[in-house]
Amino acid sequence: MSSPSPQPDPLAFEKPWARSAAGANTLDPESPRSSPRVVPTIYERTTASALAHQAINLGQGFPDTEGPDWLLELAAQSITDPSSGPRNQYAPGMGLSELRASISSAQRRRQGLDLHPETQVMVTTGATEGISATILAFAQPGSEVLTFEPHYDSYGACVALAGARMVGVPLRGPEFRPDVDALEAAITERTSMILLNTPHNPTGTVFSTEELGRIVELAKKHDLRIMCDEVYEHLVLSDAALPHRSILTVEGAEQVAVAVGSAGKSFSVTGWKVGWVTGGAELISQIRGVKQFLSFSSGPAFQWAVAQGLEDDRGFFARNTAELEAGRDLLREGLHDLGLAPNAAEAGYFVLGDVSGLTSLSAVDFCRILAEEVGVAAIPVSALTIQHTAQPMDELQRLVRFAFCKDHTTITEALRRMREHLPAALAAHPAHERASEPAARR
Ligand code: PMP
Ligand code: GLN
């Protein structure tokens, strides 16, 4: 098995841009260490590769349908109809008051939370800006930031940009449950933050109330801040063992934790980039200290439409999860028949396949062959790890992330291509050896 693209330790670089790029595994491994080049994110590279090879894109996590018509019309109206209010000039830095009120009332209905719309809700340019602002607010230079690994790429970029060190706590199959004892053992006197993601990308794990409660206790005990990324809060599938619970439902969590949400994921409008951070007034005010100098504010027309969508989703959330679940079932069944031992994938957009039942190649090589010779693009999970500390034989090197937030005919066609072309494409690779032990029995 070949090792993953080697990325240097982000903190070995003096310049913030290089630290940020190395933190998200986006320094070109072919470029000289003394003058490294930045490549696009794993998501953009995968989409570009899909286009170049006319491959079906099961890589980047965006739906291939539009959001609901009524929501799109509300945004369009808001831009062109002055009677609905001025929606083409700066929104307030904290977001439109209508949206802050809707986020607060939606969290009351869904999670029983009591968030003051003026002080405990901050609208951001996508969840991405909320994540960046929170990490830059609390991860002081020289500190350590803990996260379960694999993890979303932007966390690594922001931690490194802040001059802090990312420390991964393994989240491993087949169950992909967070090991809170291991998290506790990783805390040192330098730890400043814990980054959580529930429901989790890419594993689909939904954290339990007990797990969240223990993590909040640890944060209080060691005076740490928690950023809990909850962008998939509306995308928990019906057979999930646990419902989504926000970190803020844990007693006293608002002293140490904030939650991050995204309209892009909730309403299938990923391009709108409307997100939010919620939590205790003191932490929100501190994060504002960073957020208002990142984008200041954005997209009032989109904010206006999302405000109404959160007040009344007109059945969209239930329809969307039913549709996603049917796509997940279709993809899981196909991956299982191919010998890729899919995980349970109880929430979000993604299912993981294990290549080791089919080949000795790494997931990186597998994904290259899949895109270039089979016509299906997917993401090697090693792209979502801390690569400079990665163990070459770690099971994350064998996992591939497939997105099921796609049209069902698209998923069916991807599976057909894999059934018809994958065995020969793998066999033609000089380093391929058929695995002796099926992944399912590991
Ligand atoms: N966090 C996770 C776990 C994600 O998968 C994504 C991608 N939607 C984001 C954050 C970014 O969300 P947004 O597009 O709202 O910035
Ligand atoms: N969240 C999406 C994913 O995980 C990608 C977002 C992006 O391209 N930045 O695939």
Coordinates of N, CA and C and ligand atoms in Angstrom, one line a residue, residues 41-44 47 59-62 128 152-154 201 231-232 265 270 273 349-350 379 384 401 403, ligand 2:
T41 N -9.1 22.6 -2.5 CA -9.5 21.6 -1.5 C -9.8 20.3 -2.1
I42 N -9.8 19.2 -1.3 CA -10.1 17.9 -1.8 C -11.5 17.9 -2.5
Y43 N -12.4 18.7 -2.1 CA -13.7 18.7 -2.7 C -13.7 19.3 -4.1
E44 N -13.0 20.4 -4.2 CA -12.8 21.0 -5.6 C -12.0 20.1 -6.5
T47 N -14.2 17.3 -7.7 CA -15.2 17.8 -8.7 C -14.5 18.1 -10.1
G59 N -18.3 12.7 -5.0 CA -17.2 13.2 -4.2 C -17.7 14.4 -3.3
Q60 N -17.8 15.6 -3.9 CA -18.2 16.8 -3.2 C -19.6 16.6 -2.7
G61 N -19.9 17.0 -1.4 CA -21.2 16.8 -0.8 C -22.1 18.0 -1.2
F62 N -22.7 17.9 -2.3 CA -23.8 18.9 -2.6 C -24.9 18.1 -3.4
T128 N -19.0 27.6 7.4 CA -17.6 27.7 7.3 C -17.1 28.9 8.1
Y152 N -13.6 17.3 9.3 CA -13.9 18.2 8.2 C -12.6 19.1 7.9
D153 N -12.3 19.3 6.6 CA -11.0 19.9 6.3 C -10.8 21.3 6.9
S154 N -11.8 22.1 6.9 CA -11.6 23.5 7.3 C -11.1 23.6 8.8
N201 N -19.5 14.2 9.6 CA -19.0 14.0 8.3 C -17.5 13.5 8.4
V231 N -24.0 21.0 11.3 CA -24.6 21.3 10.0 C -25.6 20.2 9.5
Y232 N -25.4 19.0 9.9 CA -26.3 17.9 9.4 C -27.5 17.7 10.4
K265 N -27.0 23.1 4.0 CA -27.3 21.6 4.2 C -28.7 21.4 4.5
T270 N -26.6 24.7 -1.0 CA -25.3 24.8 -0.5 C -24.6 26.1 -0.9
K273 N -24.7 29.8 1.3 CA -23.7 30.2 2.3 C -24.4 31.0 3.4
Y349 N -24.7 13.1 4.4 CA -24.7 12.9 3.0 C -23.9 11.7 2.5
F350 N -23.1 11.0 3.5 CA -22.0 10.1 3.0 C -22.1 8.7 3.6
I379 N -14.1 10.3 -2.6 CA -13.0 11.0 -1.8 C -12.3 10.0 -0.9
L384 N -9.1 13.6 4.9 CA -9.7 14.3 6.0 C -9.0 13.9 7.4
R401 N -15.0 7.8 0.8 CA -16.3 8.4 1.1 C -17.1 8.6 -0.2
A403 N -20.8 10.1 -1.7 CA -22.0 11.0 -1.4 C -23.2 10.3 -2.0
Ligands
GLN2 N1 -19.2 19.9 2.9 C1 -19.0 19.4 1.6 C2 -18.4 18.0 1.7 O1 -18.0 17.5 2.8 C3 -18.0 20.2 0.8 C4 -18.0 21.7 1.1 C5 -16.9 22.3 0.2 O2 -16.7 22.0 -0.9 N2 -16.2 23.2 0.8 O3 -18.2 17.4 0.7

